[in-house]
PDB file of C-alpha atoms in Angstrom:
ATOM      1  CA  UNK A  13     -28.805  19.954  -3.883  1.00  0.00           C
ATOM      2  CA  UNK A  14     -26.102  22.503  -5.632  1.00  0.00           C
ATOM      3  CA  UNK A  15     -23.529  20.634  -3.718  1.00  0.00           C
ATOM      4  CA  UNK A  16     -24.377  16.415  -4.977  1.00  0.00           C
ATOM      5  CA  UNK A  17     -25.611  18.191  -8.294  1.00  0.00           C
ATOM      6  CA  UNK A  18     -21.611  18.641  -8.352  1.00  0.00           C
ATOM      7  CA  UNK A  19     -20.551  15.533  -6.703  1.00  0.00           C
ATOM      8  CA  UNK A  20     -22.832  13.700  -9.781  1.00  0.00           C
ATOM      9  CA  UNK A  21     -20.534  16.152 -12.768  1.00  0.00           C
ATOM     10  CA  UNK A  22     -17.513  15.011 -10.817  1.00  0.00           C
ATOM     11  CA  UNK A  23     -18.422  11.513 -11.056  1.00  0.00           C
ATOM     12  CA  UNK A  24     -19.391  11.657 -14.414  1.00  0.00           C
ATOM     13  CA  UNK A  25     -16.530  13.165 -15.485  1.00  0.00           C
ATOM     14  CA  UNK A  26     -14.049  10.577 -13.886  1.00  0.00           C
ATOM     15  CA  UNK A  27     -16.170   7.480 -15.221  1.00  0.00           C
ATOM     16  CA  UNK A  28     -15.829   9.334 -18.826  1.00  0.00           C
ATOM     17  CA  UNK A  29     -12.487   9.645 -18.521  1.00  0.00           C
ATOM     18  CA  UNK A  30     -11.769   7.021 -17.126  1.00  0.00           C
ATOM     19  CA  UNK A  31     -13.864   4.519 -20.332  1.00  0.00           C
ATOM     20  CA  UNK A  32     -12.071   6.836 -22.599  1.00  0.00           C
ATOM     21  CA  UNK A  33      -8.355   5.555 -20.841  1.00  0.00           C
ATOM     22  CA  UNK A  34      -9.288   1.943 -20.596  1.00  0.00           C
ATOM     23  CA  UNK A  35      -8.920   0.771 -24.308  1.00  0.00           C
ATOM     24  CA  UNK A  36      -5.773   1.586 -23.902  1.00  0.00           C
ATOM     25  CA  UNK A  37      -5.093   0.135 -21.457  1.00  0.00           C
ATOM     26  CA  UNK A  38      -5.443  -3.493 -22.957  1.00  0.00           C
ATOM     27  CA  UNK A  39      -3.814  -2.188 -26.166  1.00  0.00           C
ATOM     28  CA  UNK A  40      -1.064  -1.598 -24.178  1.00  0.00           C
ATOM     29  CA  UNK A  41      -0.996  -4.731 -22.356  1.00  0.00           C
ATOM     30  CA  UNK A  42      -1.526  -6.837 -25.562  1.00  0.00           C
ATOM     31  CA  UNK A  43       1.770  -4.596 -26.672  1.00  0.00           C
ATOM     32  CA  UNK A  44       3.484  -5.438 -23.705  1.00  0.00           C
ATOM     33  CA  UNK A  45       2.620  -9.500 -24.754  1.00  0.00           C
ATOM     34  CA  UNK A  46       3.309  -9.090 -28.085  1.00  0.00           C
ATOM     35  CA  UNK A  47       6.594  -7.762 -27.790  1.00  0.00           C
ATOM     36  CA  UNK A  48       7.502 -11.151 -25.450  1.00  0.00           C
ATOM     37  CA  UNK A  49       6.435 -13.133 -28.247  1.00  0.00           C
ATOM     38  CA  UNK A  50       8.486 -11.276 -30.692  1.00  0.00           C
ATOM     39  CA  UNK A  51      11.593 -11.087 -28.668  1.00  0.00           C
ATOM     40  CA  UNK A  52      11.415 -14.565 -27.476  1.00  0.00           C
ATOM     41  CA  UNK A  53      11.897 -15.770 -31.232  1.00  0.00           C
ATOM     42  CA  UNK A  54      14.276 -12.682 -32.558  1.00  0.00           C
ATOM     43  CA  UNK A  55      16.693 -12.160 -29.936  1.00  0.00           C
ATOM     44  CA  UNK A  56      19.478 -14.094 -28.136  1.00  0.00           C
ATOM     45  CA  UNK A  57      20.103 -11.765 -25.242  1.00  0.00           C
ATOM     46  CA  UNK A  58      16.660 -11.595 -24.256  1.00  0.00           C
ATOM     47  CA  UNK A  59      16.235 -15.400 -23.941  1.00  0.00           C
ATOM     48  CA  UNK A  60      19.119 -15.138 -21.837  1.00  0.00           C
ATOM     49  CA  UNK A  61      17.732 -13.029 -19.062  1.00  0.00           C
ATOM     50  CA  UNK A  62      15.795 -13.716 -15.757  1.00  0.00           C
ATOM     51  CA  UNK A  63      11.620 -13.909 -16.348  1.00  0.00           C
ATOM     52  CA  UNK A  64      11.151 -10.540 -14.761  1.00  0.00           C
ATOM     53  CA  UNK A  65      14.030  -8.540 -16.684  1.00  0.00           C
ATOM     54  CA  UNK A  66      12.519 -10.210 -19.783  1.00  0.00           C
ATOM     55  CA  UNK A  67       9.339  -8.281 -18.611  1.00  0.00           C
ATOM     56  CA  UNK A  68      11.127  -5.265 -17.598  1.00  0.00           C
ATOM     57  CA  UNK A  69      12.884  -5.228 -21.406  1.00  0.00           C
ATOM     58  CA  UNK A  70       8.992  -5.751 -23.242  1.00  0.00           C
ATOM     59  CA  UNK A  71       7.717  -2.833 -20.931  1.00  0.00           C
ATOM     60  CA  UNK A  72      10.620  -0.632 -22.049  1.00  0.00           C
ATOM     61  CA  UNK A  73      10.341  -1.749 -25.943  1.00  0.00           C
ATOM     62  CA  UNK A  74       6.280  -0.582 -25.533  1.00  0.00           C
ATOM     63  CA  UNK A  75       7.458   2.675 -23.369  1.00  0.00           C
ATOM     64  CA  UNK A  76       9.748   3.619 -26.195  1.00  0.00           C
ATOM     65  CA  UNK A  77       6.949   3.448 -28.712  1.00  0.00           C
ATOM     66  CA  UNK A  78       4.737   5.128 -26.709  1.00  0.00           C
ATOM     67  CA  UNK A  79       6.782   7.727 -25.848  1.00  0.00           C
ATOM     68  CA  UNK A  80       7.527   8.270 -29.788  1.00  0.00           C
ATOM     69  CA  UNK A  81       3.756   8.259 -30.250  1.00  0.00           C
ATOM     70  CA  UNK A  82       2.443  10.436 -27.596  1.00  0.00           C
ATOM     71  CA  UNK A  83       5.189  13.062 -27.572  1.00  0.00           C
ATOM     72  CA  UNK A  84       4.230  14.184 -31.445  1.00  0.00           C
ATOM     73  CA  UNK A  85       1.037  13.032 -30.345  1.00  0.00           C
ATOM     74  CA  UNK A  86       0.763  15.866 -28.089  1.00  0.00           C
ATOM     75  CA  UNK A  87       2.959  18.725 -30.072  1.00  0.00           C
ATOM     76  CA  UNK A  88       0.571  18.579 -32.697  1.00  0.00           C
ATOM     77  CA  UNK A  89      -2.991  18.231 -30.829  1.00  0.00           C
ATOM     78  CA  UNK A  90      -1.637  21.579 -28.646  1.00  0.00           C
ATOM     79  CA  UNK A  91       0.426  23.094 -32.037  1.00  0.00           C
ATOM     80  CA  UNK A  92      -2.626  23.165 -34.073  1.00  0.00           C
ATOM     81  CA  UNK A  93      -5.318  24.053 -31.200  1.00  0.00           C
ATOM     82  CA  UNK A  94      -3.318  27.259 -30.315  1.00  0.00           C
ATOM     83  CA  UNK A  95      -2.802  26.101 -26.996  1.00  0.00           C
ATOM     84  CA  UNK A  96       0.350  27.212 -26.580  1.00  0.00           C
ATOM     85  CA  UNK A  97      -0.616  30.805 -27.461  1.00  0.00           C
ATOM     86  CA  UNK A  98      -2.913  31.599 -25.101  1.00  0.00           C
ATOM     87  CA  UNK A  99      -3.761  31.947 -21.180  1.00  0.00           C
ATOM     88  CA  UNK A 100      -6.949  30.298 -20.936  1.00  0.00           C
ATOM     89  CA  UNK A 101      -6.035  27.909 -18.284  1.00  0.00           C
ATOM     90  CA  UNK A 102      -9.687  25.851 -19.312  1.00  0.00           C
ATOM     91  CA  UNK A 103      -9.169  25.115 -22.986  1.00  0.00           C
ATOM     92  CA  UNK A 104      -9.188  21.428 -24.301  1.00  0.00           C
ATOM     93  CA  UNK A 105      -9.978  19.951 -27.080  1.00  0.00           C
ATOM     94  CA  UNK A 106     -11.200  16.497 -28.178  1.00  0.00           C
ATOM     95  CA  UNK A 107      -7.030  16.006 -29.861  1.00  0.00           C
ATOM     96  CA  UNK A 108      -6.002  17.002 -26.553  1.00  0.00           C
ATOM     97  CA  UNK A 109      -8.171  14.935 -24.299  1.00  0.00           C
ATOM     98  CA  UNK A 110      -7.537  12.168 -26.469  1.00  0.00           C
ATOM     99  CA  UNK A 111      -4.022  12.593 -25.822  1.00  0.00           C
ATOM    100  CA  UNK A 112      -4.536  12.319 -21.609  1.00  0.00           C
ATOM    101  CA  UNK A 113      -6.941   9.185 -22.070  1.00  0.00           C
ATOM    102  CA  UNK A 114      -4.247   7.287 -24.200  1.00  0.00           C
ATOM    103  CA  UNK A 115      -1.585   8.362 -20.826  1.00  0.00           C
ATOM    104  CA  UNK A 116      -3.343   7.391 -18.607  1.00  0.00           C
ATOM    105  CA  UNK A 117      -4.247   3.558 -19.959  1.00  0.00           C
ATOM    106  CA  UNK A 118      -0.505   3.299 -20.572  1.00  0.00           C
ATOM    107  CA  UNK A 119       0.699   4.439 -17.353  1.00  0.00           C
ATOM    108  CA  UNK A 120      -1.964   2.519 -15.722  1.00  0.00           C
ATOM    109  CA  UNK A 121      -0.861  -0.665 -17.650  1.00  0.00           C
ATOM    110  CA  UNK A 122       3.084   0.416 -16.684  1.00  0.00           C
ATOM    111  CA  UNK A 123       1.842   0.625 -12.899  1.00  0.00           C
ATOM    112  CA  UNK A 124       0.307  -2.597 -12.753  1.00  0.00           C
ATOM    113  CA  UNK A 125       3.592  -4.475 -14.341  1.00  0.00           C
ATOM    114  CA  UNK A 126       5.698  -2.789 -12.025  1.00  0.00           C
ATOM    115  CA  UNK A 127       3.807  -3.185  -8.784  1.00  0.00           C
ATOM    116  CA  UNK A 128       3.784  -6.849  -9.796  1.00  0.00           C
ATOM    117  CA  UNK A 129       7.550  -6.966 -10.660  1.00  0.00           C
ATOM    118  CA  UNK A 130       8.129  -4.724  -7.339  1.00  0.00           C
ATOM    119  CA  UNK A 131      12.018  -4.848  -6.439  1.00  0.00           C
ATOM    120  CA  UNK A 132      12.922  -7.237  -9.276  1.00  0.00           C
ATOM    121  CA  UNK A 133      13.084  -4.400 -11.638  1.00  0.00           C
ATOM    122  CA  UNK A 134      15.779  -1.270 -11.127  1.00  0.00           C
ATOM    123  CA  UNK A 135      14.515   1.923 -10.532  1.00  0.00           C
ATOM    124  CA  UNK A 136      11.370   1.285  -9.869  1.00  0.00           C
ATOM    125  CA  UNK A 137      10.338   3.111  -6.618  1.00  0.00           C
ATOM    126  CA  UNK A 138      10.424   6.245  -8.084  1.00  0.00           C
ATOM    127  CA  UNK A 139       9.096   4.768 -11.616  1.00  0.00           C
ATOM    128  CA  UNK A 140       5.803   4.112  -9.632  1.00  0.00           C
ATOM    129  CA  UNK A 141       6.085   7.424  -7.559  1.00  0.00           C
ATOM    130  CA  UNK A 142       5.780   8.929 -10.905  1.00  0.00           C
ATOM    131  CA  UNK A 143       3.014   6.608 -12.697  1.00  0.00           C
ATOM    132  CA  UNK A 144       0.905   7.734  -9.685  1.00  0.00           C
ATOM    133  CA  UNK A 145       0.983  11.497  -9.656  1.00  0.00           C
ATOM    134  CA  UNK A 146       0.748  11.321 -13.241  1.00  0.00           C
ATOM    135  CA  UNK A 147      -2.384   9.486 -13.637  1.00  0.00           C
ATOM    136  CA  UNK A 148      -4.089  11.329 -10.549  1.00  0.00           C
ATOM    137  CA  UNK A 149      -3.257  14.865 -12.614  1.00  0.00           C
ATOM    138  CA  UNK A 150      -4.019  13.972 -16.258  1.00  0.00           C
ATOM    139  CA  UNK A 151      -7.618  11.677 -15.818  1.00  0.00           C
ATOM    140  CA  UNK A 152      -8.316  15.037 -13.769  1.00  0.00           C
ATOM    141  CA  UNK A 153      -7.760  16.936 -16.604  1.00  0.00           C
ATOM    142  CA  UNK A 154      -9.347  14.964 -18.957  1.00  0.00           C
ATOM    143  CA  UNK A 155     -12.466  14.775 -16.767  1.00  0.00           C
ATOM    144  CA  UNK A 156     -12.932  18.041 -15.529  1.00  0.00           C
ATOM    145  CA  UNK A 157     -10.944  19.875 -18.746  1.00  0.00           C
ATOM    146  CA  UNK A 158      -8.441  21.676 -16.823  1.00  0.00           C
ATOM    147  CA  UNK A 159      -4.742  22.700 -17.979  1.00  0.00           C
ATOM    148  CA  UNK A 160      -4.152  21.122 -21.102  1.00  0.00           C
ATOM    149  CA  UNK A 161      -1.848  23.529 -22.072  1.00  0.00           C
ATOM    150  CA  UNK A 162       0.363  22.880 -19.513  1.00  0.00           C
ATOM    151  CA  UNK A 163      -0.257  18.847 -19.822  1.00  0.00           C
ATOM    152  CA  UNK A 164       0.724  18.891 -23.310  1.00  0.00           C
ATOM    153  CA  UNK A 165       4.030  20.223 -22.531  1.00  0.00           C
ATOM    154  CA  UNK A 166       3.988  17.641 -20.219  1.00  0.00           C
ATOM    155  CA  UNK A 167       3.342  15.170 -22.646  1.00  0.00           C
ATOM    156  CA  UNK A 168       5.891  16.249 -25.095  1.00  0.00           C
ATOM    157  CA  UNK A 169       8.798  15.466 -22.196  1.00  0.00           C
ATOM    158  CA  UNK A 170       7.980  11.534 -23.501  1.00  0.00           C
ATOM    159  CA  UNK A 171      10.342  12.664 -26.388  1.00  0.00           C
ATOM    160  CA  UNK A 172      13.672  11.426 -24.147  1.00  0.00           C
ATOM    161  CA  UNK A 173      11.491   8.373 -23.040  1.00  0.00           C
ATOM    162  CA  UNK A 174      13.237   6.044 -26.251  1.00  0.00           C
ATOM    163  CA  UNK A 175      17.075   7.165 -25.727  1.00  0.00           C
ATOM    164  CA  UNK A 176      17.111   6.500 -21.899  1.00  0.00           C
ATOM    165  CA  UNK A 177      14.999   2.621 -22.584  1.00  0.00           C
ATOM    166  CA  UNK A 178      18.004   2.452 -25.452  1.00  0.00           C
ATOM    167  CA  UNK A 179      20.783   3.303 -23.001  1.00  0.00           C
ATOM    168  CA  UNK A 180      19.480   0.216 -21.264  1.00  0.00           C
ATOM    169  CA  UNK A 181      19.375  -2.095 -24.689  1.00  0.00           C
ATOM    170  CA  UNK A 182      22.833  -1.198 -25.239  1.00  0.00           C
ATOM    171  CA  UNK A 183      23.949  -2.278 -22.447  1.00  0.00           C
ATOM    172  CA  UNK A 184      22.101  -5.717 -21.982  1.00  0.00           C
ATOM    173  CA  UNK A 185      22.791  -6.385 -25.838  1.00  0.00           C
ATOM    174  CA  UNK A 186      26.372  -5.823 -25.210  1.00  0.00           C
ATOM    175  CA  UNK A 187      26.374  -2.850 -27.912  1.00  0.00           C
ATOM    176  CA  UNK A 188      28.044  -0.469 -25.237  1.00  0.00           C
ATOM    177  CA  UNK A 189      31.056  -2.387 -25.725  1.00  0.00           C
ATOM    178  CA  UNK A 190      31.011  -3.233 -29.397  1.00  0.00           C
ATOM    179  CA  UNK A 191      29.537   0.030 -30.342  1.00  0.00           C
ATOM    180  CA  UNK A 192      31.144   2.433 -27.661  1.00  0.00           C
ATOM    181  CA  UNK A 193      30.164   5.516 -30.425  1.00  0.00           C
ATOM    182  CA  UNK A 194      27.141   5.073 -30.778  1.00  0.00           C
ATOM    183  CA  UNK A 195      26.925   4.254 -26.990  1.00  0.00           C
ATOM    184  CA  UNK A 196      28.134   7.711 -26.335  1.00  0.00           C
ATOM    185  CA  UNK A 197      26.050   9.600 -28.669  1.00  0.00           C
ATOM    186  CA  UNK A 198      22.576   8.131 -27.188  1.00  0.00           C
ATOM    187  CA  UNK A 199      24.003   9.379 -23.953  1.00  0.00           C
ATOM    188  CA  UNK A 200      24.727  12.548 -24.572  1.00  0.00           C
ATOM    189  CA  UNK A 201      21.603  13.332 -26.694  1.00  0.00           C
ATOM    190  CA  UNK A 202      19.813  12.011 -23.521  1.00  0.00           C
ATOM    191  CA  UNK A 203      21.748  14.148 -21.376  1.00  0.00           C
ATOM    192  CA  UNK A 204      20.864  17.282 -23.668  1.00  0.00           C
ATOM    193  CA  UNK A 205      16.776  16.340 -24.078  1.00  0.00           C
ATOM    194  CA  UNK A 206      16.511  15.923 -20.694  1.00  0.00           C
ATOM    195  CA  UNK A 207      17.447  19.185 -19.574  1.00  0.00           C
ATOM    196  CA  UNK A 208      16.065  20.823 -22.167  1.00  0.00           C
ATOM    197  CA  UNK A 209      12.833  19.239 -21.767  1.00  0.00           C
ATOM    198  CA  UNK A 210      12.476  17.867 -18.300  1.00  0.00           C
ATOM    199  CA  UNK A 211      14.348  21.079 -16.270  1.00  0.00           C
ATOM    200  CA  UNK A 212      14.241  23.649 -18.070  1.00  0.00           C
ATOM    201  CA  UNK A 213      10.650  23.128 -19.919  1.00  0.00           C
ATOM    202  CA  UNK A 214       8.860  22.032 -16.705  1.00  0.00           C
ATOM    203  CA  UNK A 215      10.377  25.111 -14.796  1.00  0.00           C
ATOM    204  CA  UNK A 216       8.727  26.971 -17.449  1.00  0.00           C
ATOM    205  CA  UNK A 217       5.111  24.905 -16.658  1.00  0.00           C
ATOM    206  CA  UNK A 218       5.843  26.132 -13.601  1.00  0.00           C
ATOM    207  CA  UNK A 219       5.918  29.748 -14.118  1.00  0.00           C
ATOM    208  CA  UNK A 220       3.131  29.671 -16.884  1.00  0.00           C
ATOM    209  CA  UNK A 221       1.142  28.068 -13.580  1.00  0.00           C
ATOM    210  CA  UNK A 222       1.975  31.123 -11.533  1.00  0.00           C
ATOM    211  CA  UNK A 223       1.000  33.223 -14.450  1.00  0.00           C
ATOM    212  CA  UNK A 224      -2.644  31.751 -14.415  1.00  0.00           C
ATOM    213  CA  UNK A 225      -2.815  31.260 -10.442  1.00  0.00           C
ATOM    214  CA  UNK A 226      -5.860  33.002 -10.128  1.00  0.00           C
ATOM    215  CA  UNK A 227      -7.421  30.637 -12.763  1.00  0.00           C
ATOM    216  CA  UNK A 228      -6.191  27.457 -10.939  1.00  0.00           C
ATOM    217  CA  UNK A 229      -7.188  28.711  -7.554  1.00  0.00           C
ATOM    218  CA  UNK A 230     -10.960  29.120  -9.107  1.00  0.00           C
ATOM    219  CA  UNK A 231     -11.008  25.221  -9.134  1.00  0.00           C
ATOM    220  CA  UNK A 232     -12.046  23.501  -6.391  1.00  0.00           C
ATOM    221  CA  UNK A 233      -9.708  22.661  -3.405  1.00  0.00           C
ATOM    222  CA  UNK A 234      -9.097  19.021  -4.472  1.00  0.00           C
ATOM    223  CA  UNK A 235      -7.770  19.748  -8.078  1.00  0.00           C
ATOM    224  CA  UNK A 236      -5.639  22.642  -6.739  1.00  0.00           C
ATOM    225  CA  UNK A 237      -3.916  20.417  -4.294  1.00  0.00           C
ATOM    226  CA  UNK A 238      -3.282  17.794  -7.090  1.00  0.00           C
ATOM    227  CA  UNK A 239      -2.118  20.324 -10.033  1.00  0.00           C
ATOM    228  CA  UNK A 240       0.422  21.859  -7.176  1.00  0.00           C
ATOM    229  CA  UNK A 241       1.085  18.414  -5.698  1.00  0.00           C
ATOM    230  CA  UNK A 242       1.585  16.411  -8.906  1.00  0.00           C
ATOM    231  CA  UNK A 243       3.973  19.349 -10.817  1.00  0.00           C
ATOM    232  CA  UNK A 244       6.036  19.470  -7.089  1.00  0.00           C
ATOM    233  CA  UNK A 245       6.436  15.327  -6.686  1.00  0.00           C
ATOM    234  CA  UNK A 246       6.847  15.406 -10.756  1.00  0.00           C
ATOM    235  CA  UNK A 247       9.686  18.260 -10.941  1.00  0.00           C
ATOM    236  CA  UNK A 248      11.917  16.750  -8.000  1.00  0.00           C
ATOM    237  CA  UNK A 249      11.624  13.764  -9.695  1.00  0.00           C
ATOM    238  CA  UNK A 250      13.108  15.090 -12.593  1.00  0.00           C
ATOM    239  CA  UNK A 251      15.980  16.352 -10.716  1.00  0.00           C
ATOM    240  CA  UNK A 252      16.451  12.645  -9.360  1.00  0.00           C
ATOM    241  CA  UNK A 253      16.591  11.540 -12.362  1.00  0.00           C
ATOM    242  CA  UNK A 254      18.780  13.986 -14.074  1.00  0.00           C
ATOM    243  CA  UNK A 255      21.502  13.480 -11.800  1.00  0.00           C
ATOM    244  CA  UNK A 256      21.590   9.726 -12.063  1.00  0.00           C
ATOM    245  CA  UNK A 257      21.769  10.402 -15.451  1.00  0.00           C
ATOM    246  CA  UNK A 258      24.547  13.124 -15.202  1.00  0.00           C
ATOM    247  CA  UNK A 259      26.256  11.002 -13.165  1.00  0.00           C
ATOM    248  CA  UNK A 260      26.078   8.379 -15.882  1.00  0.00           C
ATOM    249  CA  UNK A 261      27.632  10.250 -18.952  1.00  0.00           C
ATOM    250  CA  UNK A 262      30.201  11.478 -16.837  1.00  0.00           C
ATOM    251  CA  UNK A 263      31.468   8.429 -15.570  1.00  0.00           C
ATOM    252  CA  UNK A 264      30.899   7.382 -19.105  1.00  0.00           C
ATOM    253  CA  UNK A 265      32.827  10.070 -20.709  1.00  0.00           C
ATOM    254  CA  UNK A 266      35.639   9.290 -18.555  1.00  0.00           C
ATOM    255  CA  UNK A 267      36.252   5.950 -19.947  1.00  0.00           C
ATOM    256  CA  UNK A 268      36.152   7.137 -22.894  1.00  0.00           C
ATOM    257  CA  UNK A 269      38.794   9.737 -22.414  1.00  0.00           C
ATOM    258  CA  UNK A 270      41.017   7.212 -20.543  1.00  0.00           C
ATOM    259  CA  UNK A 271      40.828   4.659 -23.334  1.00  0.00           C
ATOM    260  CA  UNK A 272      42.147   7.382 -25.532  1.00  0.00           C
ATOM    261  CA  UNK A 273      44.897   8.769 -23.476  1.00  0.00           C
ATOM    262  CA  UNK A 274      46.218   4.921 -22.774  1.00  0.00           C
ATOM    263  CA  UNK A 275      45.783   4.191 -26.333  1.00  0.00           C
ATOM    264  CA  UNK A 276      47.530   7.146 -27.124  1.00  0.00           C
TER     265      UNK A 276
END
């Protein structure tokens, strides 16, 4: 009885979490429409590109936005909370939940665009590798109110989210060329935030998880697995994408430098 008594809160919990994630959802497909209306009548380039990297330039216009959103979003549900000032591996709040319902209707939105678009849009293998482990962790913690400390810092990583979607603008618009400077300075303030945020910052998650490991362990088997799962799959793919992105503003850099030297 003890045992379906639990099965029922487990349930529950999903279904909640799961209504509370929905709305967005369709606000952020009716985002994702918008911005095709808006770019189809305001910009040249985009009329110029193939149907599914017109999609692909929409879904990063609403993942920018988003990411501007639910990065402060997230800061200030966890800043003002105390969240970040304490050990309790089980405190949430209704800011804080808020902010794992709204990430998980957008990345559910995201993951149904790109399964659709499948290899017609770059990167995206490991863009729905992601999507996945992130909704399985935070609708977990939103239904069962588990390590929103932790997902908050998560959250805030969204903060480099805009200047790597506006690495891709300025090259599709042409701007890398005509605006090599400001080219350059978007890359290298992506380069920074990223390991900032995404390396160094997530390491940290990681040793604030060891910190509270007898708290996670409490949990049941299932949400163990996924909180040490999810932060594993999430963290190498951070290092992925770091060194694309290394890669990148080096190779970047380099032109630079020889432009210089042969104008010298």
């Amino acid at each position: 009885l003890l045992r379906l008594r639990r099965q029922e809160m487990a349930t529950n919990g999903i279904l909640t979490a799961a209504s509370g994630a929905a709305p967005w959802f369709f606000i952020s497909q009716g985002l994702f429409w918008t911005s095709h209306y808006a770019s189809e009548n305001l910009s040249r380039t985009y009329n110029k590109l193939d149907p599914a990297i017109q999609s692909y330039w929409c879904a990063s216009a609403i993942s920018s936005l988003h990411g501007a959103v639910i990065s402060y979003w997230g800061f200030a549900a966890a800043s003002t909370a105390g969240l970040w000032t304490t050990d309790d591996f089980f405190k949430t709040t209704s800011q804080t939940t808020g902010c794992c319902n709204v990430l998980v209707g957008y990345l559910c939105s995201d993951l149904a665009l790109s399964l659709y678009y499948g290899g017609r849009w770059p990167g995206n293998t490991a863009n729905i590798i992601h999507h996945i482990t992130a909704i399985l962790a935070f609708i977990q913690m939103s239904a069962w109110g588990f390590g929103h400390s932790l997902g908050m810092m998560i959250i805030v990583l969204e903060t480099t989210t805009p200047f790597v979607n506006q690495r891709w603008f300025f090259e599709k618009t042409g701007m890398k060329v005509t605006h090599p400077a400001l080219y350059v300075a978007n890359g290298l303030a992506m380069v920074i935030l990223w390991f900032l945020l995404r390396i160094l910052l997530v390491g940290w998650v990681g040793i604030r998880l060891i910190a509270v490991r007898e708290q996670v362990a409490s949990m049941a088997w299932p949400q163990v697995l996924t909180v040490v799962c999810t932060y594993a799959v999430g963290y190498g793919l951070q290092f992925f994408w770091f060194y694309k992105i290394l890669r990148g503003a080096i190779k970047a850099l380099s032109k630079v430098s020889g432009k210089k030297l042969h104008s010298g």
